[in-house]
Coordinates of C-alpha atoms in Angstrom, one line a residue:
Chain O
M1 CA 62.2 7.8 -3.0
L2 CA 62.2 5.6 -6.1
Q3 CA 64.6 3.4 -4.0
E4 CA 62.8 0.2 -5.1
H5 CA 63.2 1.2 -8.7
A6 CA 66.9 1.9 -8.1
K7 CA 67.4 -1.6 -6.6
I8 CA 66.1 -3.2 -9.7
V9 CA 68.4 -1.1 -12.0
Q10 CA 71.3 -2.0 -9.7
F11 CA 70.4 -5.7 -10.0
V12 CA 70.3 -5.6 -13.8
S13 CA 73.5 -3.6 -13.8
L14 CA 75.3 -6.2 -11.6
A15 CA 74.0 -9.0 -13.8
N16 CA 75.2 -7.1 -16.9
E17 CA 72.2 -8.6 -18.8
V18 CA 69.2 -10.6 -17.7
N19 CA 67.7 -12.9 -20.4
G20 CA 64.0 -13.5 -19.9
R21 CA 61.3 -12.1 -17.8
K22 CA 60.8 -15.4 -16.1
K23 CA 64.5 -15.5 -15.2
M24 CA 64.4 -12.0 -13.7
Q25 CA 61.3 -12.9 -11.7
K26 CA 62.9 -16.0 -10.2
M27 CA 66.3 -14.4 -9.6
I28 CA 64.8 -11.5 -7.6
Y29 CA 62.6 -14.0 -5.6
I30 CA 65.5 -16.2 -4.7
L31 CA 67.6 -13.1 -3.7
K32 CA 64.6 -12.0 -1.5
K33 CA 64.6 -15.4 0.1
M34 CA 68.4 -14.9 0.8
D35 CA 67.4 -11.8 2.7
F36 CA 68.4 -9.2 0.1
P37 CA 66.1 -6.3 0.6
F38 CA 63.8 -6.3 -2.5
A39 CA 60.3 -5.1 -1.7
E40 CA 58.2 -6.8 -4.4
K41 CA 55.4 -9.1 -3.3
Y42 CA 55.2 -12.6 -4.8
E43 CA 52.5 -15.2 -5.2
L44 CA 52.6 -18.6 -6.7
H45 CA 51.7 -18.5 -10.4
M46 CA 52.0 -20.7 -13.5
Y47 CA 55.8 -20.7 -13.5
G48 CA 56.3 -20.6 -9.8
P49 CA 56.7 -17.5 -7.6
Y50 CA 55.7 -14.4 -9.6
S51 CA 55.5 -10.7 -8.7
E52 CA 53.0 -8.5 -10.4
E53 CA 54.8 -5.6 -8.7
L54 CA 58.1 -6.5 -10.3
T55 CA 56.5 -6.8 -13.7
L56 CA 55.1 -3.3 -13.2
R57 CA 58.4 -1.9 -11.9
V58 CA 60.4 -3.3 -14.8
E59 CA 57.8 -1.9 -17.3
E60 CA 58.1 1.5 -15.6
L61 CA 61.9 1.4 -15.7
C62 CA 61.7 0.7 -19.4
E63 CA 59.3 3.6 -19.9
M64 CA 61.6 5.8 -17.9
G65 CA 64.4 4.9 -20.2
F66 CA 66.6 3.3 -17.4
L67 CA 66.3 -0.2 -18.7
A68 CA 66.4 -1.3 -22.3
E69 CA 64.2 -4.2 -23.3
R70 CA 65.1 -6.3 -26.3
F71 CA 62.8 -9.0 -27.7
E72 CA 64.5 -12.1 -29.0
D73 CA 62.9 -14.8 -31.1
K74 CA 64.6 -18.1 -30.2
G75 CA 62.5 -20.2 -32.5
S76 CA 60.7 -22.5 -30.1
Y77 CA 60.3 -19.7 -27.6
K78 CA 60.6 -15.9 -27.3
Q79 CA 62.2 -13.9 -24.6
Y80 CA 62.8 -10.4 -23.4
C81 CA 66.3 -9.4 -22.4
Y82 CA 67.2 -6.4 -20.2
Q83 CA 70.2 -4.1 -19.9
V84 CA 70.8 -0.8 -18.1
T85 CA 70.9 2.2 -20.4
D86 CA 73.2 5.2 -20.0
E87 CA 70.4 7.1 -18.4
G88 CA 69.9 4.2 -16.1
S89 CA 73.5 4.3 -15.1
K90 CA 73.2 7.9 -14.1
F91 CA 70.0 7.0 -12.1
L92 CA 72.0 4.3 -10.3
G93 CA 73.8 7.1 -8.4
T94 CA 70.6 7.4 -6.3
A95 CA 70.8 3.8 -5.2
E96 CA 72.1 2.8 -1.8
E97 CA 75.2 0.6 -1.8
P98 CA 74.3 -3.0 -2.0
R99 CA 75.4 -5.7 0.4
M100 CA 78.8 -6.9 -0.7
Q101 CA 77.6 -10.4 -1.3
L102 CA 75.0 -9.4 -3.9
P103 CA 77.2 -9.4 -7.0
D104 CA 78.4 -12.9 -6.3
C105 CA 74.9 -14.3 -5.7
I106 CA 73.7 -12.6 -8.9
E107 CA 76.5 -14.1 -10.9
R108 CA 75.7 -17.6 -9.6
L109 CA 72.0 -17.1 -10.4
N110 CA 72.5 -15.7 -13.8
G111 CA 74.5 -18.7 -14.8
K112 CA 71.5 -21.0 -14.3
S113 CA 68.7 -21.8 -16.7
S114 CA 65.2 -20.4 -16.1
R115 CA 63.9 -24.0 -15.7
F116 CA 66.4 -24.6 -12.9
L117 CA 65.6 -21.3 -11.3
E118 CA 61.9 -22.1 -11.5
L119 CA 62.6 -25.2 -9.6
V120 CA 64.8 -23.5 -7.0
S121 CA 62.3 -20.7 -6.4
T122 CA 59.3 -23.0 -6.1
L123 CA 61.2 -25.1 -3.6
L124 CA 62.0 -21.9 -1.7
F125 CA 58.3 -21.0 -1.8
F126 CA 57.6 -24.0 0.3
D127 CA 60.7 -23.7 2.5
Q128 CA 58.6 -23.8 5.7
L129 CA 58.0 -27.5 5.0
D130 CA 60.3 -30.4 5.5
K131 CA 62.5 -31.4 2.5
D132 CA 60.3 -34.4 1.5
E133 CA 57.1 -32.3 1.7
Q134 CA 58.8 -29.5 -0.3
I135 CA 59.6 -32.0 -3.0
A136 CA 56.1 -33.5 -2.9
K137 CA 54.6 -30.0 -3.2
V138 CA 56.8 -29.1 -6.2
R139 CA 55.8 -32.4 -7.9
I140 CA 52.1 -31.5 -7.4
V141 CA 52.2 -27.8 -8.6
K142 CA 54.9 -28.5 -11.3
N143 CA 53.7 -31.9 -12.4
K144 CA 54.0 -31.1 -16.1
L145 CA 57.7 -30.2 -15.8
N146 CA 58.7 -33.7 -14.6
F147 CA 61.7 -32.6 -12.5
T148 CA 64.1 -35.5 -12.0
D149 CA 65.5 -36.6 -8.6
Q150 CA 68.8 -35.4 -9.8
E151 CA 67.5 -31.9 -10.5
M152 CA 65.9 -31.8 -7.1
D153 CA 69.3 -32.7 -5.5
Q154 CA 71.0 -30.1 -7.6
A155 CA 68.5 -27.5 -6.6
F156 CA 68.9 -28.2 -2.8
A157 CA 72.7 -28.1 -3.2
F158 CA 72.4 -24.8 -5.0
I159 CA 70.2 -23.3 -2.3
E160 CA 72.8 -24.3 0.3
E161 CA 75.5 -22.8 -1.9
L162 CA 73.6 -19.5 -2.2
Q163 CA 72.9 -19.4 1.5
A164 CA 76.6 -19.8 2.3
C165 CA 77.4 -17.2 -0.4
S166 CA 74.8 -14.6 0.9
A167 CA 76.0 -15.1 4.5
S168 CA 79.7 -14.9 3.9
Chain L
M1 CA 26.7 -38.4 10.9
A2 CA 30.2 -37.3 10.1
Y3 CA 30.9 -33.7 11.0
E4 CA 31.8 -32.8 7.4
N5 CA 28.3 -33.9 6.2
E6 CA 26.4 -32.5 9.2
K7 CA 23.6 -30.0 8.4
L8 CA 22.1 -27.4 10.7
P9 CA 18.6 -28.2 11.8
E10 CA 17.4 -25.1 10.1
E11 CA 19.1 -23.1 7.3
K12 CA 20.7 -19.9 8.7
V13 CA 20.4 -16.8 6.5
F14 CA 22.3 -13.5 6.6
K15 CA 20.6 -10.5 5.1
D16 CA 23.0 -9.0 2.6
P17 CA 22.6 -5.9 0.5
V18 CA 24.4 -7.4 -2.5
H19 CA 23.2 -11.0 -2.7
R20 CA 19.9 -10.4 -0.6
Y21 CA 20.5 -13.5 1.4
I22 CA 23.5 -15.7 2.3
H23 CA 22.5 -19.2 3.0
V24 CA 24.3 -21.5 5.4
R25 CA 23.2 -25.2 5.9
D26 CA 26.6 -26.8 6.6
R27 CA 27.5 -27.1 10.3
V28 CA 31.2 -26.6 9.4
I29 CA 30.6 -23.3 7.7
W30 CA 28.4 -22.1 10.6
D31 CA 31.1 -23.0 13.1
V32 CA 33.8 -21.3 11.1
I33 CA 31.8 -18.1 10.9
N34 CA 31.5 -18.1 14.7
T35 CA 35.3 -18.4 15.4
R36 CA 37.1 -15.3 16.8
E37 CA 39.5 -15.1 13.9
F38 CA 36.6 -14.9 11.4
Q39 CA 34.7 -12.4 13.6
R40 CA 37.8 -10.2 13.6
L41 CA 37.2 -9.5 10.0
R42 CA 34.2 -7.4 11.0
R43 CA 36.7 -4.9 12.3
I44 CA 38.7 -4.6 9.1
R45 CA 37.3 -2.5 6.3
Q46 CA 37.3 -3.9 2.9
L47 CA 38.5 -0.8 1.2
G48 CA 40.9 0.6 3.9
T49 CA 41.1 4.4 3.6
T50 CA 38.6 4.7 0.8
Y51 CA 35.9 5.7 3.4
L52 CA 37.7 9.1 3.6
V53 CA 36.6 9.7 0.0
F54 CA 33.4 7.6 -0.5
H55 CA 31.8 7.9 3.0
G56 CA 29.7 4.8 2.4
A57 CA 32.7 2.6 2.1
E58 CA 32.6 1.4 5.7
H59 CA 31.9 -2.2 4.7
S60 CA 34.1 -5.0 6.2
R61 CA 36.1 -8.0 5.0
F62 CA 33.6 -10.0 7.0
Q63 CA 30.8 -9.1 4.6
H64 CA 33.0 -9.7 1.6
S65 CA 34.1 -13.1 2.8
L66 CA 30.5 -14.1 3.3
G67 CA 29.7 -12.8 -0.2
V68 CA 32.4 -14.9 -1.8
Y69 CA 31.2 -17.9 0.0
E70 CA 27.7 -17.3 -1.2
I71 CA 28.8 -16.9 -4.8
V72 CA 30.8 -20.1 -4.7
R73 CA 28.0 -22.0 -3.0
R74 CA 25.6 -21.0 -5.8
I75 CA 28.1 -21.9 -8.5
I76 CA 28.5 -25.3 -7.0
D77 CA 25.0 -26.1 -5.7
D78 CA 23.1 -24.5 -8.5
G79 CA 25.5 -24.8 -11.5
F80 CA 28.1 -27.6 -11.1
S81 CA 26.3 -30.2 -9.0
G82 CA 25.5 -33.3 -11.0
R83 CA 27.9 -32.4 -13.8
A84 CA 30.5 -35.0 -14.7
E85 CA 33.4 -32.6 -14.5
W86 CA 32.6 -31.6 -10.9
N87 CA 33.7 -33.7 -8.1
E88 CA 31.2 -33.3 -5.3
E89 CA 33.8 -34.4 -2.7
Q90 CA 35.5 -31.0 -3.3
R91 CA 32.4 -29.0 -2.2
L92 CA 33.3 -28.4 1.4
V93 CA 36.9 -27.6 0.9
T94 CA 35.9 -25.1 -1.8
L95 CA 33.3 -23.4 0.4
C96 CA 35.7 -23.1 3.3
A97 CA 38.4 -21.7 1.1
A98 CA 35.9 -19.1 -0.3
L99 CA 34.9 -18.1 3.2
L100 CA 38.4 -17.9 4.5
H101 CA 40.4 -16.6 1.6
D102 CA 40.9 -13.2 3.2
L103 CA 41.3 -14.4 6.8
G104 CA 44.9 -13.1 7.2
H105 CA 44.2 -9.4 6.3
G106 CA 45.4 -6.9 8.8
P107 CA 44.2 -3.4 9.6
F108 CA 44.4 -1.1 6.5
S109 CA 45.9 -4.2 4.9
H110 CA 48.0 -2.8 2.1
A111 CA 49.6 0.1 4.0
F112 CA 50.3 -2.0 7.2
E113 CA 51.8 -4.8 5.2
K114 CA 54.1 -2.4 3.3
V115 CA 55.4 -0.7 6.3
F116 CA 56.2 -3.9 8.2
N117 CA 57.1 -6.0 5.2
L118 CA 54.3 -8.5 5.9
D119 CA 52.1 -10.6 3.6
H120 CA 48.5 -11.2 4.5
E121 CA 48.5 -14.5 2.6
H122 CA 51.2 -15.8 5.0
F123 CA 49.0 -15.0 7.9
T124 CA 46.0 -16.6 6.3
Q125 CA 48.1 -19.8 6.1
E126 CA 49.2 -19.4 9.7
I127 CA 45.7 -18.9 11.0
L128 CA 44.5 -21.9 9.1
L129 CA 47.4 -24.1 10.3
G130 CA 48.2 -22.7 13.7
Q131 CA 46.6 -23.0 17.1
T132 CA 43.4 -21.1 16.4
E133 CA 39.7 -21.6 16.7
V134 CA 39.4 -21.8 12.9
H135 CA 42.0 -24.6 12.8
E136 CA 40.2 -26.4 15.6
V137 CA 36.9 -26.4 13.6
L138 CA 38.5 -27.4 10.3
S139 CA 40.5 -30.2 12.0
R140 CA 37.2 -31.7 13.2
V141 CA 36.5 -32.6 9.5
S142 CA 39.8 -34.5 9.2
P143 CA 43.4 -33.9 10.4
D144 CA 44.5 -32.9 6.9
F145 CA 41.5 -30.6 6.1
P146 CA 43.0 -27.3 7.3
Q147 CA 46.0 -28.0 5.0
R148 CA 43.7 -28.7 2.1
V149 CA 41.8 -25.4 2.6
A150 CA 45.2 -23.6 2.9
D151 CA 46.4 -25.2 -0.3
V152 CA 43.3 -24.0 -2.2
I153 CA 43.9 -20.5 -1.0
N154 CA 47.7 -20.8 -1.7
K155 CA 46.9 -22.0 -5.2
T156 CA 48.8 -25.2 -4.6
Y157 CA 45.8 -27.5 -4.5
P158 CA 46.0 -30.3 -7.1
D159 CA 42.4 -29.7 -8.3
K160 CA 42.9 -26.6 -10.5
L161 CA 39.1 -26.2 -11.0
V162 CA 38.7 -25.6 -7.3
V163 CA 41.5 -23.0 -7.2
S164 CA 40.0 -21.2 -10.2
L165 CA 36.7 -20.6 -8.4
I166 CA 38.5 -18.6 -5.7
S167 CA 41.4 -17.1 -7.7
S168 CA 41.4 -16.5 -11.5
Q169 CA 40.6 -13.6 -13.8
I170 CA 36.9 -14.4 -13.4
D171 CA 36.5 -15.7 -9.8
A172 CA 34.0 -15.3 -7.0
D173 CA 36.3 -13.0 -5.1
R174 CA 36.3 -10.4 -7.9
M175 CA 32.6 -10.8 -8.6
D176 CA 31.8 -10.1 -5.0
Y177 CA 34.1 -7.2 -4.4
L178 CA 33.2 -5.3 -7.6
Q179 CA 29.5 -5.4 -6.8
R180 CA 29.9 -4.8 -3.0
D181 CA 32.4 -1.9 -3.4
A182 CA 30.2 -0.3 -6.0
Y183 CA 27.2 -0.6 -3.7
Y184 CA 28.9 0.8 -0.7
T185 CA 30.8 3.6 -2.5
G186 CA 27.6 4.5 -4.3
V187 CA 29.3 4.8 -7.7
S188 CA 27.5 3.7 -10.8
Y189 CA 30.4 1.6 -12.1
G190 CA 31.0 -2.0 -11.0
H191 CA 27.7 -3.4 -11.9
F192 CA 27.4 -6.4 -14.2
D193 CA 25.0 -9.2 -14.7
M194 CA 26.4 -11.8 -12.3
E195 CA 23.2 -13.9 -12.5
R196 CA 24.0 -14.4 -16.2
I197 CA 27.6 -15.2 -15.5
L198 CA 26.7 -17.8 -12.9
R199 CA 24.4 -19.5 -15.3
V200 CA 27.0 -19.8 -18.1
M201 CA 29.9 -21.0 -15.9
R202 CA 31.0 -24.5 -16.8
P203 CA 33.4 -26.8 -14.9
T204 CA 36.4 -28.3 -16.8
E205 CA 39.4 -30.3 -15.5
E206 CA 41.7 -27.3 -15.4
Q207 CA 39.4 -24.3 -14.7
V208 CA 36.0 -22.7 -14.9
V209 CA 35.1 -21.7 -18.4
I210 CA 32.3 -19.6 -19.8
K211 CA 29.7 -20.8 -22.3
E212 CA 30.0 -18.9 -25.5
S213 CA 26.6 -17.2 -25.2
G214 CA 27.8 -15.6 -21.9
M215 CA 30.6 -13.5 -23.6
H216 CA 28.8 -10.2 -23.4
A217 CA 28.2 -10.6 -19.7
V218 CA 31.9 -11.3 -19.2
E219 CA 32.8 -8.2 -21.3
D220 CA 30.7 -6.1 -19.0
Y221 CA 32.4 -7.7 -15.9
I222 CA 35.9 -6.9 -17.3
M223 CA 34.9 -3.3 -18.1
S224 CA 33.4 -2.9 -14.7
R225 CA 36.6 -4.0 -13.1
Y226 CA 38.6 -1.6 -15.3
Q227 CA 36.4 1.4 -14.3
M228 CA 36.3 0.5 -10.6
Y229 CA 40.1 0.4 -10.4
W230 CA 40.5 3.9 -11.8
Q231 CA 37.4 5.5 -10.2
V232 CA 37.5 3.9 -6.8
Y233 CA 40.5 1.8 -5.9
F234 CA 43.2 4.2 -7.2
H235 CA 41.4 7.4 -6.2
P236 CA 44.2 9.9 -5.5
V237 CA 42.6 11.2 -2.3
S238 CA 42.3 7.8 -0.9
R239 CA 45.9 7.2 -1.8
S240 CA 46.8 10.4 0.0
A241 CA 45.2 9.1 3.2
E242 CA 47.1 5.8 2.7
V243 CA 50.4 7.7 2.2
I244 CA 49.8 9.5 5.5
L245 CA 48.9 6.3 7.3
M246 CA 52.1 4.7 6.2
K247 CA 54.1 7.7 7.3
I248 CA 52.5 7.6 10.7
L249 CA 53.6 4.0 11.2
H250 CA 57.1 4.8 9.8
R251 CA 57.4 7.7 12.2
A252 CA 56.2 5.7 15.2
R253 CA 58.7 3.0 14.4
Y254 CA 61.5 5.4 14.0
L255 CA 60.7 7.1 17.3
H256 CA 60.6 3.7 19.1
E257 CA 64.0 2.8 17.5
T258 CA 65.6 6.1 18.6
G259 CA 64.4 5.8 22.2
Y260 CA 61.7 8.5 22.1
A261 CA 59.5 8.5 25.3
F262 CA 56.0 8.1 24.1
T263 CA 53.3 9.6 26.3
Q264 CA 51.1 6.8 25.0
E265 CA 53.3 3.7 24.9
P266 CA 52.7 1.9 21.5
T267 CA 52.2 -1.5 23.3
H268 CA 50.3 -3.1 20.4
F269 CA 53.1 -2.1 17.9
I270 CA 56.3 -2.9 19.8
S271 CA 56.6 -6.5 18.6
F272 CA 56.1 -5.2 15.0
F273 CA 58.7 -2.4 15.4
E274 CA 61.1 -5.0 16.7
K275 CA 60.1 -7.7 14.1
E276 CA 59.4 -10.2 16.8
F277 CA 55.6 -10.6 16.7
K278 CA 53.6 -13.7 17.1
L279 CA 50.4 -14.7 15.4
K280 CA 48.4 -13.8 18.5
Q281 CA 49.7 -10.2 18.4
Y282 CA 48.8 -9.9 14.7
I283 CA 45.3 -11.1 15.3
A284 CA 44.9 -8.7 18.2
L285 CA 45.3 -5.8 15.8
D286 CA 42.4 -4.3 14.0
E287 CA 41.5 -0.9 12.6
S288 CA 39.9 0.4 15.8
V289 CA 43.2 -0.3 17.6
L290 CA 45.1 1.7 15.0
L291 CA 42.6 4.6 15.0
T292 CA 42.7 4.8 18.8
Y293 CA 46.5 5.1 18.7
F294 CA 46.3 7.8 16.0
Q295 CA 43.9 9.8 18.2
L296 CA 46.2 9.5 21.2
W297 CA 49.3 10.3 19.2
M298 CA 47.8 13.6 18.1
E299 CA 48.9 14.7 21.6
E300 CA 52.5 13.5 21.4
E301 CA 55.3 16.0 21.6
D302 CA 56.9 14.8 18.5
P303 CA 55.6 17.4 16.0
I304 CA 55.8 15.1 13.0
L305 CA 53.9 12.2 14.6
S306 CA 51.2 14.5 16.0
D307 CA 50.8 16.4 12.8
L308 CA 50.5 13.2 10.6
C309 CA 48.0 11.7 13.0
D310 CA 46.0 14.9 13.1
R311 CA 46.0 14.9 9.3
F312 CA 44.7 11.4 9.1
V313 CA 42.1 11.7 11.9
N314 CA 40.8 15.1 10.8
R315 CA 41.2 14.4 7.1
R316 CA 43.7 17.2 6.4
L317 CA 45.3 15.1 3.6
F318 CA 48.2 15.8 1.4
Q319 CA 47.7 17.5 -2.0
Y320 CA 48.9 15.7 -5.1
A321 CA 50.4 16.5 -8.4
E322 CA 51.0 14.5 -11.5
F323 CA 54.5 13.1 -11.7
D324 CA 56.4 11.6 -14.6
P325 CA 59.3 9.7 -13.2
A326 CA 61.0 9.3 -16.6
S327 CA 61.4 13.0 -17.2
Q328 CA 61.1 14.4 -13.6
Y329 CA 63.1 12.1 -11.4
M330 CA 65.8 14.8 -11.0
K331 CA 63.1 17.1 -9.7
I332 CA 62.7 14.8 -6.7
G333 CA 66.3 15.5 -5.7
E334 CA 65.8 19.2 -6.0
L335 CA 62.5 19.1 -4.1
M336 CA 64.1 17.0 -1.3
K337 CA 66.8 19.6 -0.9
L338 CA 64.3 22.5 -0.8
F339 CA 62.1 20.7 1.7
Q340 CA 65.0 20.2 4.0
E341 CA 66.0 23.8 3.7
A342 CA 62.5 24.8 4.5
G343 CA 62.5 22.7 7.7
L344 CA 60.1 20.0 6.3
D345 CA 61.4 16.5 6.5
P346 CA 61.0 15.1 3.0
E347 CA 61.0 11.6 4.4
Y348 CA 57.5 12.3 5.7
Y349 CA 56.2 15.3 3.7
L350 CA 57.3 14.5 0.1
V351 CA 56.0 11.2 -1.2
T352 CA 55.8 9.6 -4.6
D353 CA 53.2 6.9 -5.2
S354 CA 52.3 4.8 -8.2
S355 CA 49.2 2.8 -9.2
S356 CA 48.9 0.4 -12.0
D357 CA 46.4 -2.1 -13.3
L358 CA 46.2 -4.7 -16.1
P359 CA 42.5 -5.2 -16.6
Y360 CA 42.8 -8.5 -18.5
D361 CA 45.7 -10.5 -19.9
F362 CA 46.0 -13.8 -21.8
Y363 CA 48.7 -16.4 -22.2
R364 CA 50.6 -16.2 -25.4
P365 CA 52.3 -19.5 -26.2
G366 CA 56.1 -19.2 -26.0
E367 CA 56.0 -16.0 -24.0
E368 CA 56.4 -15.6 -20.3
N369 CA 53.0 -14.4 -19.2
E370 CA 51.7 -15.8 -15.9
R371 CA 48.0 -15.2 -16.1
V372 CA 45.5 -18.0 -16.9
P373 CA 43.1 -16.5 -19.4
I374 CA 39.3 -16.7 -19.5
Y375 CA 38.1 -19.3 -22.0
L376 CA 34.8 -19.4 -23.8
Q377 CA 33.4 -22.9 -24.5
M378 CA 32.0 -23.1 -28.0
K379 CA 29.0 -25.2 -29.0
N380 CA 31.3 -28.0 -30.2
G381 CA 33.1 -28.0 -26.9
D382 CA 36.3 -26.3 -28.2
L383 CA 37.8 -23.6 -25.9
R384 CA 38.7 -20.1 -27.3
E385 CA 40.5 -17.5 -25.4
L386 CA 38.2 -14.5 -24.6
S387 CA 40.1 -11.7 -26.3
R388 CA 40.2 -13.7 -29.6
M389 CA 36.4 -13.6 -29.7
S390 CA 35.6 -10.2 -28.1
D391 CA 36.7 -6.9 -29.7
V392 CA 36.0 -5.1 -26.5
V393 CA 38.2 -7.3 -24.4
D394 CA 40.9 -7.4 -27.1
A395 CA 41.1 -3.6 -27.0
I396 CA 42.2 -3.6 -23.4
S397 CA 44.0 -6.9 -23.2
G398 CA 47.6 -6.8 -22.0
K399 CA 47.4 -3.0 -21.7
R400 CA 48.7 -1.8 -18.4
R401 CA 47.7 1.6 -17.2
T402 CA 50.0 3.3 -14.7
D403 CA 49.7 6.5 -12.8
H404 CA 52.3 8.3 -10.7
K405 CA 51.6 11.1 -8.2
I406 CA 53.6 13.1 -5.8
Y407 CA 52.1 14.0 -2.5
Y408 CA 52.9 17.1 -0.3
P409 CA 51.3 19.2 2.4
E410 CA 50.0 22.1 0.4
D411 CA 48.4 23.8 3.4
I412 CA 51.9 24.3 5.0
L413 CA 53.4 25.5 1.7
M414 CA 50.6 28.0 1.2
D415 CA 50.8 29.6 4.7
G416 CA 53.3 32.2 3.6
S417 CA 55.6 31.7 6.6
N418 CA 58.6 30.8 4.6
L419 CA 59.9 32.2 1.2
L420 CA 61.1 28.8 0.3
H421 CA 57.6 27.5 0.3
E422 CA 56.7 29.5 -2.8
K423 CA 59.7 28.2 -4.5
I424 CA 58.7 24.6 -3.6
L425 CA 55.2 25.2 -5.0
E426 CA 56.7 26.5 -8.2
V427 CA 58.8 23.4 -8.7
L428 CA 55.9 21.1 -7.8
R429 CA 53.5 22.8 -10.2
G430 CA 56.1 23.4 -12.9

């Protein structure tokens, strides 16, 4: 009961801090694709895979006082940052032990920009396709972001890195 | 004549309580309707367990799919055709996507998906692109046509206007289900002036927009949606039935995993329990199959499975109480302990469930919102976001409403057989 809530608190706790709603959305999606057991359902939206369920769960966790949301005005953009509260740390006691690879994967993800994670998660959204088709799809649905070939290569390399990390 | 342009010798019409008639002239549409995968939707209710609360709500996803097709057909043929912003070459793919957008729904969609960690949208794609009758019909248009239909439904189609007709904050899907669900449940919410909305819809490169003069009709549509969610879709009794349904499937899976000898072997479910199912097995499932198993499992020796099935079939649902997770999450731990001591497995008899809805939201530049807003087209051609123009919509924009409940078998707790039951009720009601 409330296990899915506990998993999100655990995720934020392991990340120490998550900067941006978009980043959190993409990180959880990518972890899901790496077979970590998050339950939130995703659809393709404006910024790539997006979960309304996750948005709701995070809002609830803030209302419950388990997560603290901080609004930052970065000038050209604004973002919401998330940390676990003291109350949230107590609640974490109800969570099941995570897979041992989770902290490492989260650390690698948290070190990337949200633009890069948007690319990685969108590529993963089309992972049933061949590599060329995946790239073509991303170029169609993300045409305004003009991802370079170099970014594509980096994204595929990162996916391989994560797959190795999550399976180790 | 090319198959994609072929018309039926005579127009076919379906009588429909919401739209009066659904008109079919295109051979492709007629052939798609007659495929086994589309006919399967007759055996899946649009509103899942809601019929246990609103007894009229027996309508199927087949009806809804035809309704969405009819709305899109009218938007295109009566509203967009001949306008410079509309590309007539997109007509057939749009109609097919409208008709097939719910093709992958399984029995009691939401509950079934949750238990087996499935996604109906994934199955929609698989049916469109796999070896199915639907795929065979669509492929006759052109080899890439099934993929184009799949892309529209998956929201990855390059023409965003086409996507917005099927999936946006004011789309044919919502316009049909609000009216249809209101009609079949018998509630007086959910009604709005769709004729007016269809008349004021305008195509643009990126999405459908609404002529400024249609603002009040759209306000009414958004309020209808808001009311339907809380009066019908999130009805706590219907949710209670859904909770029990999920617990039945959980229990059956658990029993299978632990080697329990079923009197009635769960043949249709085994591949799902073992996560090795194929599309064919998914398509073979419908609500009559599930309900048949529930009837048979009422006679199983496992007391939990038989009790849960009896509860679902005979509508002996769980009672519910309000639950505030923020202040009461510790209570859950206490209740779980008490349930165990009283011999009631909390895994099956103590359930928390949440509902939440965001009636309308808009994109704020620089923020991370993901919803494409509704735009009004002003007389000079400028576009204005709806909530900037409408006080009514502004009042509910971006405001999420959430409701948490805790479900439990009050009938058992009230039977006086165990002193702990009273204590549990005290905690639940406290």
